[in-house]
Coordinates of C-alpha atoms in Angstrom, one line a residue:
M69 CA 27.0 8.2 -19.4
F70 CA 26.9 11.4 -17.4
L71 CA 25.0 13.4 -14.8
T72 CA 25.7 16.7 -12.9
I73 CA 24.1 17.9 -9.9
S74 CA 24.8 21.8 -9.1
T75 CA 23.6 24.2 -6.4
T76 CA 24.1 27.8 -5.7
G77 CA 25.0 29.3 -2.2
S78 CA 26.2 32.2 -0.4
A79 CA 28.9 33.2 2.2
D80 CA 27.2 32.1 5.2
R81 CA 25.5 29.0 3.2
P82 CA 28.4 28.0 0.7
A83 CA 27.4 26.0 -2.4
T84 CA 30.5 23.4 -1.4
D85 CA 28.2 22.0 1.6
L86 CA 27.4 19.8 -1.6
G87 CA 30.6 18.2 -0.8
F88 CA 29.9 17.2 2.8
L89 CA 26.4 15.5 1.9
L90 CA 27.8 13.6 -1.2
H91 CA 31.0 12.6 1.2
K92 CA 33.2 13.5 -1.9
H93 CA 35.7 16.5 -1.3
P94 CA 35.4 19.0 -4.0
D95 CA 39.4 19.1 -4.6
K96 CA 39.5 15.5 -5.7
A97 CA 38.6 13.4 -8.6
Q98 CA 37.4 10.0 -7.2
Q99 CA 36.8 6.7 -9.3
F100 CA 34.8 3.6 -7.7
S101 CA 34.7 0.1 -9.2
T102 CA 31.0 -1.0 -10.0
S103 CA 29.7 -4.1 -11.4
H104 CA 29.4 -2.9 -14.8
G105 CA 32.5 -0.5 -15.0
T106 CA 34.2 2.4 -13.2
A107 CA 32.5 5.4 -11.8
H108 CA 34.2 8.8 -11.5
V109 CA 33.2 11.6 -9.5
L110 CA 34.8 15.3 -10.0
Y111 CA 33.5 18.7 -9.6
P112 CA 34.0 21.1 -12.6
E113 CA 33.1 24.0 -10.3
A114 CA 33.5 24.2 -6.7
D115 CA 33.0 27.8 -4.8
A116 CA 30.8 29.6 -2.1
Q117 CA 28.6 30.8 -5.1
R118 CA 28.1 27.9 -7.1
C119 CA 29.1 24.1 -6.9
T120 CA 28.6 21.2 -9.5
A121 CA 29.3 17.5 -9.0
A122 CA 29.4 15.2 -11.9
L123 CA 29.2 11.3 -12.0
L124 CA 30.6 10.0 -15.1
L125 CA 30.1 5.9 -15.5
E126 CA 32.0 4.1 -17.8
V127 CA 30.3 1.1 -18.8
D128 CA 32.2 -2.1 -19.8
P129 CA 30.2 -3.6 -22.7
I130 CA 32.0 -7.2 -22.0
A131 CA 31.4 -7.1 -18.3
L132 CA 27.7 -6.2 -19.1
V133 CA 27.3 -9.2 -21.2
R134 CA 28.9 -11.6 -18.8
R135 CA 27.0 -10.6 -15.8
G136 CA 23.8 -10.4 -17.6
R137 CA 23.6 -14.2 -18.5
G138 CA 21.2 -13.8 -21.2
K139 CA 18.8 -11.7 -19.0
G140 CA 17.7 -8.0 -19.8
R141 CA 19.1 -5.5 -22.2
G142 CA 22.7 -6.3 -23.8
G143 CA 22.1 -9.8 -22.9
A144 CA 19.5 -11.5 -25.1
P145 CA 20.6 -14.5 -26.8
D146 CA 19.0 -14.0 -29.9
S147 CA 20.9 -10.7 -30.5
A148 CA 24.5 -11.4 -30.3
L149 CA 25.7 -8.2 -31.7
G150 CA 23.3 -6.3 -29.8
Q151 CA 25.1 -7.5 -26.6
Y152 CA 28.0 -5.5 -27.4
V153 CA 26.7 -2.5 -29.7
N154 CA 24.1 -0.9 -27.5
D155 CA 23.1 2.5 -25.7
R156 CA 24.0 1.3 -22.5
P157 CA 27.5 3.1 -22.3
Y158 CA 26.2 6.3 -23.3
A159 CA 22.3 6.8 -22.0
A160 CA 21.2 7.0 -18.7
S161 CA 19.5 3.7 -17.5
S162 CA 19.3 1.6 -14.5
L163 CA 23.2 1.3 -14.8
L164 CA 23.3 4.9 -13.8
A165 CA 20.9 4.1 -11.0
V166 CA 22.8 1.5 -9.6
A167 CA 25.9 3.6 -9.6
L168 CA 24.2 6.4 -7.8
R169 CA 23.1 4.0 -5.1
S170 CA 26.9 2.6 -5.0
V171 CA 28.8 6.1 -5.1
F172 CA 26.1 7.9 -3.0
A173 CA 25.0 5.6 -0.7
S174 CA 25.2 7.8 2.4
A175 CA 23.8 10.8 0.7
M176 CA 20.8 8.8 -0.6
K177 CA 20.1 7.4 2.9
G178 CA 20.4 10.9 4.2
Q179 CA 23.3 10.5 6.4
C180 CA 26.1 13.2 6.9
T181 CA 28.2 12.5 10.4
A182 CA 30.4 15.7 9.9
R183 CA 27.5 18.2 9.1
P184 CA 24.0 16.5 10.4
E185 CA 22.2 19.7 9.9
L186 CA 22.7 19.7 6.3
V187 CA 20.7 16.5 5.7
T188 CA 17.2 18.3 6.1
R189 CA 17.8 21.5 4.5
T190 CA 16.5 22.1 1.2
M191 CA 18.8 23.6 -1.4
P192 CA 18.2 25.0 -4.8
L193 CA 19.5 22.2 -7.2
R194 CA 19.8 21.8 -10.9
I195 CA 20.3 18.1 -12.3
E196 CA 21.2 17.4 -15.9
V197 CA 21.3 14.4 -17.6
P198 CA 22.4 14.9 -21.3
V199 CA 21.0 11.9 -22.7
L200 CA 18.1 9.9 -21.4
P201 CA 16.0 7.2 -22.7
A202 CA 12.6 8.0 -22.4
R203 CA 9.8 5.3 -23.4
G204 CA 6.9 7.9 -23.3
G205 CA 8.8 10.8 -24.7
A206 CA 9.0 14.5 -23.0
V207 CA 5.4 13.9 -22.0
L208 CA 6.0 11.0 -19.4
V209 CA 9.2 12.8 -18.1
R210 CA 7.1 15.8 -17.2
K211 CA 4.3 13.4 -15.6
L212 CA 6.9 11.8 -13.6
F213 CA 8.9 14.7 -12.2
E214 CA 6.7 17.7 -12.0
P215 CA 4.4 16.3 -9.4
L216 CA 7.5 15.9 -7.2
G217 CA 8.0 19.8 -7.1
W218 CA 10.8 20.1 -10.2
T219 CA 10.6 22.3 -13.1
V220 CA 11.5 20.2 -15.9
Q221 CA 13.0 20.9 -19.3
A222 CA 13.0 17.5 -21.4
E223 CA 14.1 18.4 -24.8
P224 CA 13.7 15.7 -27.4
L225 CA 17.2 14.8 -29.1
P226 CA 17.1 14.2 -33.0
L227 CA 18.1 10.9 -34.5
D228 CA 20.7 12.6 -36.5
E229 CA 21.0 16.5 -36.5
T230 CA 22.4 16.2 -40.1
F231 CA 19.2 14.5 -41.3
P232 CA 16.2 16.3 -39.4
E233 CA 13.8 14.6 -41.5
W234 CA 14.6 11.5 -40.0
G235 CA 12.7 13.1 -36.7
D236 CA 13.2 12.8 -32.9
S237 CA 14.8 9.7 -31.0
R238 CA 13.3 8.2 -27.8
Y239 CA 16.2 10.2 -26.1
V240 CA 15.9 13.5 -24.3
R241 CA 18.2 15.9 -22.7
L242 CA 16.8 16.1 -19.1
V243 CA 17.0 19.3 -16.6
L244 CA 15.6 19.5 -13.4
E245 CA 15.4 22.7 -11.3
G246 CA 14.0 23.0 -8.0
E247 CA 14.3 23.2 -3.9
S248 CA 14.7 19.6 -2.3
T249 CA 16.7 17.7 0.1
L250 CA 19.7 16.0 -1.5
A251 CA 18.5 12.8 -0.2
G252 CA 15.3 13.2 -1.9
A253 CA 16.6 14.3 -5.1
L254 CA 19.0 11.2 -5.3
R255 CA 15.9 8.9 -4.6
H256 CA 13.6 10.6 -7.1
L257 CA 16.6 9.8 -9.8
Y258 CA 17.3 6.3 -8.7
V259 CA 13.7 5.1 -9.1
L260 CA 12.7 7.2 -12.0
L261 CA 15.7 7.0 -14.5
P262 CA 15.4 3.1 -15.0
V263 CA 11.3 3.6 -15.2
L264 CA 12.0 6.0 -18.0
D265 CA 14.4 3.7 -19.6
D266 CA 11.8 0.7 -19.0
A267 CA 14.7 -2.1 -19.5
K268 CA 16.6 -3.3 -16.5
H269 CA 19.8 -4.5 -17.1
Y270 CA 19.7 -7.2 -14.2
W271 CA 17.1 -9.8 -13.1
V272 CA 14.6 -8.4 -10.9
A273 CA 14.3 -10.5 -7.6
P274 CA 11.7 -10.0 -5.0
D275 CA 14.0 -7.8 -2.8
E276 CA 13.4 -5.4 -5.5
V277 CA 10.2 -4.3 -3.8
D278 CA 11.9 -3.3 -0.6
K279 CA 14.4 -1.4 -2.8
L280 CA 11.7 0.5 -4.5
L281 CA 9.5 1.4 -1.4
R282 CA 12.6 2.6 0.6
A283 CA 13.6 4.8 -2.3
G284 CA 10.0 5.8 -2.7
E285 CA 9.2 6.7 0.8
G286 CA 7.4 10.0 1.3
W287 CA 6.8 10.6 -2.4
L288 CA 5.7 7.3 -4.0
E289 CA 2.7 6.8 -2.0
D290 CA 0.8 9.6 -3.2
H291 CA 2.2 10.0 -6.9
P292 CA -0.1 10.2 -9.7
E293 CA 1.7 7.5 -11.9
Q294 CA 2.2 5.2 -8.9
R295 CA 1.2 2.4 -11.0
L296 CA 3.0 2.7 -14.1
I297 CA 6.2 3.6 -11.8
V298 CA 6.0 0.5 -9.9
G299 CA 5.2 -1.7 -12.6
R300 CA 8.3 -0.5 -14.9
Y301 CA 10.5 -0.5 -11.9
L302 CA 9.8 -4.1 -11.0
A303 CA 10.0 -5.1 -15.0
R304 CA 6.3 -5.8 -15.3
R305 CA 6.5 -8.9 -12.9
W306 CA 2.8 -9.1 -11.9
S307 CA 3.5 -11.2 -8.5
L308 CA 6.0 -8.2 -7.5
T309 CA 4.0 -5.2 -8.7
R310 CA 0.8 -6.4 -6.9
Q311 CA 3.0 -6.8 -3.6
A312 CA 4.5 -3.4 -4.0
M313 CA 1.3 -1.8 -4.4
E314 CA -0.6 -3.7 -1.7
R315 CA 2.0 -2.4 0.7
L316 CA 1.9 1.2 -0.6
E317 CA -1.8 1.2 -0.2
L318 CA -1.3 -0.4 3.4
E319 CA 1.3 2.7 4.2
R320 CA -1.3 5.2 3.0
L321 CA -4.1 3.7 5.3
A322 CA -1.5 3.6 8.2
E323 CA -0.6 7.2 7.4
S324 CA -4.4 8.0 7.4
D325 CA -5.0 6.4 10.9
D326 CA -1.6 7.5 12.2
M327 CA -0.4 4.4 12.8
A328 CA 2.5 2.0 12.0
A329 CA 1.6 -0.4 9.0
E330 CA 2.5 -3.4 11.2
V331 CA 0.2 -2.3 13.7
I332 CA -2.9 -2.3 11.6
D333 CA -1.7 -5.7 9.7
N334 CA -2.5 -7.8 12.6
A335 CA -5.8 -9.3 11.5
V336 CA -4.2 -12.8 11.7
D337 CA -3.3 -13.8 15.0
E338 CA -2.3 -17.3 15.0
E339 CA -1.4 -17.4 18.7
A340 CA -4.8 -16.0 19.9
D341 CA -7.6 -18.6 20.6
T342 CA -9.9 -18.2 23.0
E343 CA -12.5 -20.2 21.3
E344 CA -14.2 -23.3 23.4
K345 CA -13.7 -27.0 22.8
P346 CA -14.9 -29.3 21.5
L347 CA -17.5 -27.0 19.8
P348 CA -15.7 -23.6 18.8
L349 CA -17.2 -20.3 19.6
A350 CA -16.5 -19.4 15.9
V351 CA -18.5 -22.2 14.5
R352 CA -21.6 -21.1 16.4
R353 CA -21.0 -17.4 15.7
R354 CA -20.9 -17.9 12.1
E355 CA -24.0 -20.3 12.3
A356 CA -25.7 -17.5 14.1
I357 CA -24.7 -14.9 11.4
L358 CA -26.1 -17.3 8.4
T359 CA -29.1 -17.8 10.0
V360 CA -29.9 -14.3 10.1
L361 CA -28.7 -13.5 6.8
R362 CA -31.0 -16.8 5.2
S363 CA -33.9 -15.2 7.1
A364 CA -33.3 -11.9 5.5
E365 CA -33.0 -13.6 2.1
A366 CA -29.9 -11.7 1.7
A367 CA -28.2 -12.5 -1.7
R368 CA -25.1 -10.0 -2.1
V369 CA -23.2 -9.8 1.4
L370 CA -20.4 -7.8 2.4
D371 CA -17.8 -9.1 5.1
L372 CA -16.5 -6.2 6.5
G373 CA -13.3 -7.1 8.2
C374 CA -13.2 -10.6 7.0
G375 CA -9.8 -11.4 8.3
P376 CA -8.9 -14.9 6.8
G377 CA -12.0 -15.6 5.3
Q378 CA -13.8 -18.0 7.5
L379 CA -16.9 -16.6 7.1
V380 CA -16.7 -15.8 3.3
G381 CA -16.0 -19.6 3.0
A382 CA -19.3 -20.6 4.9
L383 CA -21.1 -18.2 2.6
L384 CA -19.8 -19.8 -0.7
K385 CA -21.2 -23.2 0.7
E386 CA -24.6 -21.9 0.0
G387 CA -26.1 -21.1 -3.1
Q388 CA -28.5 -18.3 -1.7
F389 CA -25.4 -16.0 -1.6
T390 CA -24.6 -14.9 -5.1
E391 CA -22.2 -12.2 -4.6
I392 CA -19.9 -12.3 -1.8
V393 CA -17.4 -9.5 -1.0
G394 CA -14.6 -9.9 1.8
V395 CA -13.2 -6.5 3.0
D396 CA -10.1 -5.9 5.4
V397 CA -7.5 -3.2 5.8
S398 CA -4.8 -5.9 6.2
M399 CA -3.3 -7.5 3.3
R400 CA -1.7 -10.4 5.1
A401 CA -5.2 -11.4 6.2
L402 CA -6.5 -11.2 2.6
H403 CA -3.7 -13.3 1.4
E404 CA -4.4 -15.8 4.1
A405 CA -7.8 -15.9 3.0
R406 CA -7.1 -16.4 -0.6
R407 CA -4.8 -19.2 0.4
R408 CA -7.4 -20.9 2.7
L409 CA -10.1 -20.6 0.0
R410 CA -8.1 -22.0 -2.6
L411 CA -9.2 -19.1 -5.0
D412 CA -6.7 -19.7 -7.6
R413 CA -7.9 -23.4 -7.8
M414 CA -11.6 -22.7 -7.5
P415 CA -14.2 -23.3 -10.4
E416 CA -14.8 -20.3 -12.5
R417 CA -18.5 -20.3 -11.6
Q418 CA -17.6 -20.6 -8.0
S419 CA -14.8 -17.8 -8.1
E420 CA -17.2 -15.3 -9.8
R421 CA -19.4 -15.1 -6.7
V422 CA -16.4 -13.8 -4.6
R423 CA -14.1 -10.9 -4.5
L424 CA -11.6 -9.9 -1.6
V425 CA -10.6 -6.0 -1.4
Q426 CA -8.5 -3.9 0.6
G427 CA -10.2 -1.3 2.5
S428 CA -10.6 0.8 5.6
L429 CA -14.0 0.7 7.3
A430 CA -13.0 4.4 9.0
Y431 CA -13.7 5.9 5.5
T432 CA -16.7 5.9 3.0
D433 CA -16.3 3.8 0.3
G434 CA -18.4 3.8 -2.9
R435 CA -17.8 0.3 -4.0
L436 CA -19.8 -1.0 -0.6
K437 CA -23.3 0.5 -1.4
G438 CA -26.0 -1.6 -3.0
Y439 CA -25.8 -4.7 -1.2
D440 CA -28.4 -6.7 0.6
A441 CA -26.4 -7.2 3.7
A442 CA -23.2 -6.6 5.6
V443 CA -21.7 -8.3 8.6
L444 CA -19.2 -7.0 11.3
S445 CA -18.1 -10.1 13.0
E446 CA -15.8 -9.2 15.8
V447 CA -14.7 -5.9 14.2
V448 CA -16.1 -2.9 16.0
E449 CA -14.0 -4.0 19.4
H450 CA -10.8 -3.6 17.1
V451 CA -11.8 0.0 16.3
D452 CA -10.6 3.2 18.9
P453 CA -13.7 4.4 20.1
A454 CA -13.1 7.8 18.9
R455 CA -13.2 6.4 15.4
L456 CA -16.4 4.6 15.8
P457 CA -18.8 7.1 14.4
A458 CA -16.7 7.0 11.4
L459 CA -17.0 3.5 10.8
E460 CA -21.0 3.9 11.9
Y461 CA -21.3 6.3 9.1
A462 CA -19.4 4.3 6.4
V463 CA -21.4 1.3 7.0
F464 CA -24.8 2.7 8.2
G465 CA -25.1 6.0 6.5
S466 CA -23.1 5.6 3.3
A467 CA -23.2 2.0 2.4
R468 CA -26.4 1.5 3.7
P469 CA -27.4 -2.2 3.3
R470 CA -31.0 -3.6 4.2
T471 CA -29.2 -5.9 6.9
V472 CA -26.3 -5.4 9.3
V473 CA -25.3 -8.1 11.4
V474 CA -22.9 -7.0 14.2
T475 CA -21.2 -9.4 16.7
T476 CA -18.7 -8.4 19.3
P477 CA -17.4 -10.0 22.7
N478 CA -19.6 -9.8 25.9
V479 CA -17.1 -8.6 28.4
E480 CA -19.2 -9.8 31.4
Y481 CA -18.5 -13.4 30.2
N482 CA -14.8 -13.1 30.4
V483 CA -14.8 -14.5 34.0
R484 CA -15.7 -17.6 32.5
W485 CA -12.5 -18.1 30.5
E486 CA -10.3 -20.1 32.9
S487 CA -7.2 -19.2 30.6
L488 CA -7.8 -15.4 30.7
P489 CA -6.5 -13.4 33.4
A490 CA -8.7 -11.1 35.4
G491 CA -9.3 -7.8 33.6
Q492 CA -7.5 -8.6 30.3
A493 CA -9.3 -8.7 27.1
R494 CA -9.7 -11.5 24.8
H495 CA -7.4 -10.3 21.9
A496 CA -4.3 -8.2 22.5
D497 CA -5.6 -5.5 19.6
H498 CA -9.3 -5.1 21.2
R499 CA -9.6 -1.2 22.1
F500 CA -12.7 -2.0 24.3
E501 CA -15.0 -4.7 25.2
W502 CA -18.8 -4.0 25.7
T503 CA -20.9 -5.2 28.3
R504 CA -24.5 -6.3 27.1
D505 CA -26.1 -2.9 28.4
E506 CA -23.5 -1.0 26.6
F507 CA -24.0 -2.9 23.5
R508 CA -27.5 -2.3 23.4
Q509 CA -27.2 1.4 24.1
W510 CA -24.5 1.6 21.3
A511 CA -26.9 -0.2 18.6
G512 CA -29.9 1.5 19.7
E513 CA -28.5 4.9 19.0
V514 CA -26.9 3.6 15.8
A515 CA -30.1 2.3 14.5
A516 CA -32.0 5.7 15.6
R517 CA -29.7 7.7 13.8
H518 CA -29.8 6.1 10.6
G519 CA -33.2 4.7 10.2
Y520 CA -32.8 0.9 11.3
E521 CA -34.7 -1.1 14.0
V522 CA -32.4 -3.6 15.8
S523 CA -32.9 -6.7 17.6
F524 CA -30.3 -8.7 19.5
A525 CA -29.4 -12.6 20.1
P526 CA -26.9 -14.4 22.4
V527 CA -24.3 -16.4 20.4
G528 CA -23.0 -19.4 22.5
P529 CA -24.0 -20.7 25.8
D530 CA -26.2 -17.9 27.6
D531 CA -25.1 -18.0 31.3
P532 CA -27.8 -16.9 33.5
E533 CA -25.5 -14.8 35.4
V534 CA -23.1 -13.2 32.9
G535 CA -25.0 -13.8 29.5
P536 CA -23.3 -15.3 26.5
P537 CA -19.8 -15.0 25.2
T538 CA -20.8 -13.4 22.0
Q539 CA -23.4 -11.0 21.6
L540 CA -25.2 -10.2 18.2
A541 CA -27.2 -7.4 16.8
H542 CA -29.6 -7.6 13.8
F543 CA -30.3 -4.3 12.2
R544 CA -33.0 -4.0 9.5
I545 CA -33.7 -0.6 7.5
H546 CA -36.9 0.8 9.3
G547 CA -39.9 -0.7 7.8
E548 CA -38.3 -3.9 6.2
G549 CA -40.0 -7.0 6.9
G550 CA -38.7 -10.5 7.9
G551 CA -37.1 -11.6 11.5
N552 CA -34.0 -13.2 12.3
G553 CA -35.2 -16.3 13.8
Q554 CA -33.1 -15.5 17.0
G555 CA -34.3 -12.4 18.4
D556 CA -34.9 -12.2 22.1
G557 CA -37.6 -9.8 21.5
N558 CA -36.0 -6.6 22.8
R559 CA -36.2 -4.5 19.8
E560 CA -35.5 -1.0 19.6
S561 CA -37.0 1.2 16.9
S562 CA -35.3 4.0 15.3
G563 CA -36.3 7.5 14.7
N564 CA -35.8 9.5 11.7
R565 CA -32.5 9.0 10.1
E566 CA -29.9 11.9 10.8
D567 CA -26.8 12.7 8.4
S568 CA -23.5 12.2 10.2
S569 CA -20.8 14.8 10.0
T570 CA -18.2 12.7 11.6
S571 CA -17.1 10.4 8.7
A572 CA -14.1 11.1 6.6
T573 CA -14.0 9.9 2.9
G574 CA -11.2 8.1 1.6
K575 CA -10.0 7.1 -1.7
E576 CA -11.2 3.8 -3.5
V577 CA -8.7 0.9 -3.3
G578 CA -8.5 -1.6 -6.1
E579 CA -8.7 -5.2 -5.6

């Protein structure tokens, strides 16, 4: 199998800079041993105006069979002859992708010690692959490469030129032209060659997810054919495909928030524990929320920022709640919720009542509309103050459930925590903690802007000096009847609803 990479240049930017980036001298023909044969690198042409590097991979069919051990193309036990007679030595496939990573490892990583300034330089590139298996034909080839900025020529190859009536084969001659960094181009090829072949020659292990995400960084997150690419690259192993898609979505959300993925994927904190014993505050908080939802006669409930799913589990125990949706930006938290709830072992009638979905509350989401109630339990304090208006509109302006329950720590009560240093928040990720007056002011303004009325209730022991450890606000759309059974009588009525212009609209995220 064969591949060439060409570029053009000038006297001040000679095309032979390609040799520095590839770490292969244009005046030498080199060979490298790979797990399935020998790779040769040579330069058919190399001068200041034009330089072409060629990678020729000689596949050893015997080595392919021995290393395959019954897995993948060429190693199928039900096709003894097919193990030795196949297209692997002649058509660009995952074998060539592995050779690219092996022979041009530094170039693919964007490393060039001798000329580091070349790494980020875009250059005119022409890449030719004479024989490329393409399950999906020339149309799919263009769908995969054109969104990445390449001009694509995908010429179908006939089964036999002597007998044109036999039609075309599933192979194409591929030519890519465009401006790109060399590292970016190599990463495109490394991922998309096996995707088009759709038949990896080796067993796809969990570490393939990391390889895919490293090579796809910067382009796979927004590729229109992302799901097809991920599924084929991981040989349609569903568990790995789901893991990769979840991590890609987390990266997209993190990029939208201009934060590192590990920073926002922190909803499960096994070390943080400021709940009182022997009656945990978390239990009192869930019971207070359930009391409000029961009195509101809510049946379809959103748990926004559901974390590891304690409230979802409590809602499932009561038949009144016929549909429960847990939403969280953290896939780690959602995995923990699935594990704790034992969704895979739950009876079908029970599991039909619950869904866990990934999403950011900083963006409007059409999936959240039409529900009776939404709960934000210990969520708002994890949001940067500058993003609170976006959360406010996403919940109260866009989703607009009849009832909204918000709980948040009362910072005044922190002095009662013996284990909490003075001036320190209850959780390392809390961006703020409100006093009772600050919470009432925020809740009253939100209610007024969006046509709700709001009442308040303490959660936990109501200290006469500093108030309760947790404060609860119960919002109802203005004019809706029913009380929460816990209100302290301090109700603020809203004015007319105003449309907010501070929200940002994000894409919907699949479950």
